[in-house]
Tab-separated table of C-alpha atoms in Angstrom:
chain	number	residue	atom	x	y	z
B	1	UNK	CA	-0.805	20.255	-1.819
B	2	UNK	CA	-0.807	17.363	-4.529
B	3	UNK	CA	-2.694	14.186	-3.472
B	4	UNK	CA	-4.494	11.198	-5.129
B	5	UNK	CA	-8.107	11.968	-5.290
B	6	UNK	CA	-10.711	8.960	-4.720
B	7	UNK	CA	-14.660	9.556	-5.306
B	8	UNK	CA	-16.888	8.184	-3.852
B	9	UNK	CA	-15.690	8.215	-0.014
B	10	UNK	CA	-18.399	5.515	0.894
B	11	UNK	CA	-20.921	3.492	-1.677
B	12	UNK	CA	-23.408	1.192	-0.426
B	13	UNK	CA	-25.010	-0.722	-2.923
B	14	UNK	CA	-27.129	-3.888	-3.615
B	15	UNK	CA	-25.955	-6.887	-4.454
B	16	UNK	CA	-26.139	-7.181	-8.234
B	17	UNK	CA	-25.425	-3.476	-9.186
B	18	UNK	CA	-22.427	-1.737	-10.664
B	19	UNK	CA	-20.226	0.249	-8.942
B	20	UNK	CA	-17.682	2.614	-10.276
B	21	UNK	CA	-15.054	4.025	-7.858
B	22	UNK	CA	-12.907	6.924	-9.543
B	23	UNK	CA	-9.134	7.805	-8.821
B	24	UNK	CA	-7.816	11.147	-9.423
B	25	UNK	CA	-3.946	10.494	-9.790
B	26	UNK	CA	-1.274	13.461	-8.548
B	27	UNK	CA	-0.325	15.290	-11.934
B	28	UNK	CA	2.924	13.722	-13.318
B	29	UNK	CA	2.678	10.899	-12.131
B	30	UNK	CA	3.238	7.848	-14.648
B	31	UNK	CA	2.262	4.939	-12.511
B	32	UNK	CA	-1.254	3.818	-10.622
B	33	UNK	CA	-2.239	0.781	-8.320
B	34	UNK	CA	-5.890	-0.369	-7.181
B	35	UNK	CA	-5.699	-2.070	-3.934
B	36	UNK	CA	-8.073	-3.596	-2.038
B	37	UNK	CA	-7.632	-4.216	1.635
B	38	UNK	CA	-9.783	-6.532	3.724
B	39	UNK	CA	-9.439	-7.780	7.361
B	40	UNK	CA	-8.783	-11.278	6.330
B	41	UNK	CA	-6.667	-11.124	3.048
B	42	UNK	CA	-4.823	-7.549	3.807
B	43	UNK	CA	-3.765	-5.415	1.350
B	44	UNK	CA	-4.135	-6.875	-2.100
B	45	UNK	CA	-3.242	-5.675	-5.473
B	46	UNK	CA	-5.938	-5.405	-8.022
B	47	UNK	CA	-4.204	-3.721	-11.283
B	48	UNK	CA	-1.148	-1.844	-11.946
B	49	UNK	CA	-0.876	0.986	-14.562
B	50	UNK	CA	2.535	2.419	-16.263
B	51	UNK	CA	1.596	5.366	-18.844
B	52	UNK	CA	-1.676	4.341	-18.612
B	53	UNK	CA	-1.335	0.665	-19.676
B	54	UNK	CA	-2.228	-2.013	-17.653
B	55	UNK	CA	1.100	-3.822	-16.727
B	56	UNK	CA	-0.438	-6.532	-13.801
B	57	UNK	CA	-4.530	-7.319	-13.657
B	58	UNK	CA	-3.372	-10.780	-12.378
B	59	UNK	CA	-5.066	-9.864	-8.448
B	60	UNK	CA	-7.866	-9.266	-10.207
B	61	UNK	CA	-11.128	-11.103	-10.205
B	62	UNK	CA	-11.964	-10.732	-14.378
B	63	UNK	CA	-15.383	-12.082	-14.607
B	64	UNK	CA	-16.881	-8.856	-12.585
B	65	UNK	CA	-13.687	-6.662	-12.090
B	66	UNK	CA	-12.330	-4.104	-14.247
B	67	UNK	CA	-9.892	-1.226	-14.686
B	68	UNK	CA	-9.242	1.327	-16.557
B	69	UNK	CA	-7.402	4.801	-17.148
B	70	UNK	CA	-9.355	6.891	-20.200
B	71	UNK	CA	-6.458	9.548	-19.789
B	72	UNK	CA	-3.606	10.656	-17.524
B	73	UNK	CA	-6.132	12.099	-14.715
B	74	UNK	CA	-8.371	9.526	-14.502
B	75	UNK	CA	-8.020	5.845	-13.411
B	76	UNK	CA	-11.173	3.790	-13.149
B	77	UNK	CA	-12.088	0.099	-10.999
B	78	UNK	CA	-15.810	-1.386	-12.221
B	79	UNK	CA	-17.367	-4.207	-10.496
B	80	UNK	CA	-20.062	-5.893	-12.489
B	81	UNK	CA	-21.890	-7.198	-11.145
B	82	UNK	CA	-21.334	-6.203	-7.169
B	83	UNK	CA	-21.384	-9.292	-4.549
B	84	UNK	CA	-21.416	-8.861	-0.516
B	85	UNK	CA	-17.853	-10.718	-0.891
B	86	UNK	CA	-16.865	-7.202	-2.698
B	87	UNK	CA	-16.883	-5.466	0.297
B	88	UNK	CA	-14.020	-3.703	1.237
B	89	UNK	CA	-11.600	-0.165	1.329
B	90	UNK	CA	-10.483	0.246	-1.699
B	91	UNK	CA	-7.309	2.616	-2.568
B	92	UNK	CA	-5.804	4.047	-5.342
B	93	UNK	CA	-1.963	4.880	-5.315
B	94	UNK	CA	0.028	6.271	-7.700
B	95	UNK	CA	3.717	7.561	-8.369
B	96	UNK	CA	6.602	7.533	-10.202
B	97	UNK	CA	8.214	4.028	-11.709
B	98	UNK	CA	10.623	2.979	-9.348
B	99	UNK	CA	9.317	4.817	-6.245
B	100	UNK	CA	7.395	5.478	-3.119
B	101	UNK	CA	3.670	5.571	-4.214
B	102	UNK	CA	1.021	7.992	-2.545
B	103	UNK	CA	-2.316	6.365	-1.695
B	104	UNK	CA	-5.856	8.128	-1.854
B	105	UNK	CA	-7.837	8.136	1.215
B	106	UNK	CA	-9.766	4.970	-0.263
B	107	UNK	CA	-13.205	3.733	-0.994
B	108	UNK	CA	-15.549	1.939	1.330
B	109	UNK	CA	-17.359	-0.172	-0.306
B	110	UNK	CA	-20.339	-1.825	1.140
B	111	UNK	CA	-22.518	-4.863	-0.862
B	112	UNK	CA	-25.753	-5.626	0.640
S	1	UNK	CA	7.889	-13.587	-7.364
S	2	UNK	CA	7.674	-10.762	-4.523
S	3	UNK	CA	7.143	-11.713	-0.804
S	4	UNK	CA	7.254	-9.760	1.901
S	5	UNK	CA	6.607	-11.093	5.402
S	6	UNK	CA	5.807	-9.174	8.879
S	7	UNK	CA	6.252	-11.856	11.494
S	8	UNK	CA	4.378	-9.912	14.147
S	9	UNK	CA	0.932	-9.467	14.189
S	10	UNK	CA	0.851	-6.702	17.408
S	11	UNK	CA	3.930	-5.032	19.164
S	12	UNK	CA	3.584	-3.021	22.219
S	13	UNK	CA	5.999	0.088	23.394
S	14	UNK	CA	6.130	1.884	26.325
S	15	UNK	CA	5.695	6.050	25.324
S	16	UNK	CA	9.317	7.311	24.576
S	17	UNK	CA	10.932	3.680	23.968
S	18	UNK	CA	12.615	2.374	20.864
S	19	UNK	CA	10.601	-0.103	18.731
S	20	UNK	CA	11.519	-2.392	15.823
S	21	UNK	CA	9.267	-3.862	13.616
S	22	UNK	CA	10.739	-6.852	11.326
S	23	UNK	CA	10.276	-7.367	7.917
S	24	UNK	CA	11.390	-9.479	5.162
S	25	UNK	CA	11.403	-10.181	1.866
S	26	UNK	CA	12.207	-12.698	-0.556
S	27	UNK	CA	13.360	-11.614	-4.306
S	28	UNK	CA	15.667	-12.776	-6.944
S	29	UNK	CA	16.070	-9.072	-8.763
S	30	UNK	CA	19.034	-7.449	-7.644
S	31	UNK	CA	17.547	-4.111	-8.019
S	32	UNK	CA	14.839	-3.157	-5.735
S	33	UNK	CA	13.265	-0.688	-3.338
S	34	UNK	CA	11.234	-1.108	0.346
S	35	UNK	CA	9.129	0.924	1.887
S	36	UNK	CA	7.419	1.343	5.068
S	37	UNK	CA	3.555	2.706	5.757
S	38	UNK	CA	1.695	3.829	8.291
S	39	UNK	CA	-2.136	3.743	8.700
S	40	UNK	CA	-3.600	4.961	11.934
S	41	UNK	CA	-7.209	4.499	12.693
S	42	UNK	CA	-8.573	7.106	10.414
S	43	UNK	CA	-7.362	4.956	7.760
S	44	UNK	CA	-5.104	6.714	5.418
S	45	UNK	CA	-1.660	4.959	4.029
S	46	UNK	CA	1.217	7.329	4.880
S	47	UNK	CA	4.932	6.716	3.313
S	48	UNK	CA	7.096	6.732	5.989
S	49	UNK	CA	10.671	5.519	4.441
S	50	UNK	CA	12.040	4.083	1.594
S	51	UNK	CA	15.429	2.276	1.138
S	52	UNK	CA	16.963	1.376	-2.121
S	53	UNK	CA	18.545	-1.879	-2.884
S	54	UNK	CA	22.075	-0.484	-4.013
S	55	UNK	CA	21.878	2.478	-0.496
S	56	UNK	CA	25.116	1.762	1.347
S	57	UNK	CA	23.609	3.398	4.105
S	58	UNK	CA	20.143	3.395	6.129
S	59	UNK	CA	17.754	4.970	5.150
S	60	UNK	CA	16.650	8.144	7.874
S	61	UNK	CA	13.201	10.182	8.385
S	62	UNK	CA	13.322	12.331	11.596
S	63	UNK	CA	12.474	9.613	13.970
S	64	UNK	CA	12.213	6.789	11.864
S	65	UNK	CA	14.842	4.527	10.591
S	66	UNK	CA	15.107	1.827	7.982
S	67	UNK	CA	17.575	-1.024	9.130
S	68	UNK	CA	18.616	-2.526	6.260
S	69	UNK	CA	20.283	-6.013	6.237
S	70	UNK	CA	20.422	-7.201	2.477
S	71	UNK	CA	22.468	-10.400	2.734
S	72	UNK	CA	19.708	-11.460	5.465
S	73	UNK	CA	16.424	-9.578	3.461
S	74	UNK	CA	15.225	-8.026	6.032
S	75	UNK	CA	14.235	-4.222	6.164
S	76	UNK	CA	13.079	-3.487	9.685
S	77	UNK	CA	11.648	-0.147	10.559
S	78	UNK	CA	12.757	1.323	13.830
S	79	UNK	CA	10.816	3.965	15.269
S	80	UNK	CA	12.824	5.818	17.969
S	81	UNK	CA	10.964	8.102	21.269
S	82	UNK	CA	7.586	6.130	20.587
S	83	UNK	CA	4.626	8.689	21.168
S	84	UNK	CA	0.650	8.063	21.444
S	85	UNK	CA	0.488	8.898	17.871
S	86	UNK	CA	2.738	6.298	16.941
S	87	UNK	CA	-0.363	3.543	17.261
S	88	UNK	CA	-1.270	2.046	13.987
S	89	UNK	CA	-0.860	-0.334	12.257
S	90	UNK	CA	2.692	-0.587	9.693
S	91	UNK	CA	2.917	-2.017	6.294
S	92	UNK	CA	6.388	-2.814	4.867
S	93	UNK	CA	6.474	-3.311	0.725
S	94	UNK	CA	8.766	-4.052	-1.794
S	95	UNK	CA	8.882	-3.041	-5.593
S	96	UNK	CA	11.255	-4.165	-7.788
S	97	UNK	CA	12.417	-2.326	-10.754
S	98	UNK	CA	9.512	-1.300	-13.269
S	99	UNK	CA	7.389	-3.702	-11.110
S	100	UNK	CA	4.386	-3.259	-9.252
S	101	UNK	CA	4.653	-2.639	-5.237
S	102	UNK	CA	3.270	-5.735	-2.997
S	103	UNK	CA	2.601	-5.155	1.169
S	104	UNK	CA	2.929	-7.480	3.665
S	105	UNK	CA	0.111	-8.287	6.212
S	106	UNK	CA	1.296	-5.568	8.637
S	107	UNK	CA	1.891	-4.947	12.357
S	108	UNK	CA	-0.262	-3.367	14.771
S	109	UNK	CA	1.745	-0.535	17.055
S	110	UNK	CA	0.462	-0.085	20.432
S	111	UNK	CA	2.454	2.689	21.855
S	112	UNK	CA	1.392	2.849	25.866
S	113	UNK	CA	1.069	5.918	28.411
């Protein structure tokens, strides 16, 4: 049963620190999206990956935010360094150009 | 640039009932696909329902149903025989071709007893 894998589940960290959430795209798939979702802002895009190039960072916040995909399996989000206004689920999608993306059962992140 | 816009913030159905939830969009690319979402309580983002820009017909998925109105942009989702596990709430996006996928703010189902 293919799905996007997302590790860590849950990371609660102090203000200040790095955090490095992980996406596990489903094999064959040539696109990935970071998303953040918040109560007051919704779903937002962070980055958007074709073939592993970044395509759209524009949602991104490039001072302490950034993304990555060292190879096909792996895509990567960094925040450095972490503020309380960071806090938020997190979710990795991916999928083919042109079609119906498949999102990862998220990160929940918590800054204190 | 891509908009998509979910006028209603909560809907309520009675169990069994037909439901529509409204969504539009707002795009100058003539070639473009919607999609629908689901994420109950637990969370997770389930496709539901995709509908292609050039379809001549609605899209279909068991008991859900993409009504498709280009000349208007809308792409509302219709779920038919509502049932408890229905409740969540329901994100409709739009990607245009070799573009990235934007949501709108969603609508929170209430299906009740």
């Amino acid at each position: 049963d293919a799905r996007v894998t997302q590790t860590p589940r849950h990371k609660v960290t102090e203000m200040g620190q790095e955090v490095t959430m992980r996406c596990q795209p489903i094999l064959g798939h040539n696109t990935v999206f970071w998303y953040r979702q918040t109560m007051m802002q919704g779903l937002e895009l962070l980055a958007y990956f074709r073939n592993r190039a970044p395509l759209d960072d524009s949602g991104m916040p490039k001072d302490r935010f950034s993304a990555e995909m060292p190879d096909a399996t792996l895509a990567t989000l960094k925040i450095q360094p972490s503020e309380p206004r960071d806090s938020a689920v997190y979710f990795c999608a991916s999928g083919y150009a042109n079609t119906e993306a498949f999102f990862g059962q998220g990160t929940r992140l918590t800054v204190v | 640039a891509q908009k998509i816009t979910q006028t209603q913030p909560g809907m309520f159905v009675q169990e069994k009932e037909a439901v529509t939830l409204d969504c539009t969009y707002d795009t100058s690319d003539p070639s473009y696909g919607l999609f629908w979402y689901k994420q109950p309580s637990s969370g997770e983002m389930i496709f539901l329902i995709y509908q292609g820009s050039y379809d001549q017909q609605n899209a279909t998925e068991g008991r859900y149903s993409l009504n498709f109105q280009k000349a208007r942009k809308s792409a509302n989702l219709v779920i038919s025989a509502s049932q408890l596990g229905d409740s969540a709430m329901y994100f409709c996006a739009m990607r245009e071709v070799d573009n990235d996928m934007r949501f709108g703010a969603g609508t929170r189902l209430t299906v009740k007893p």
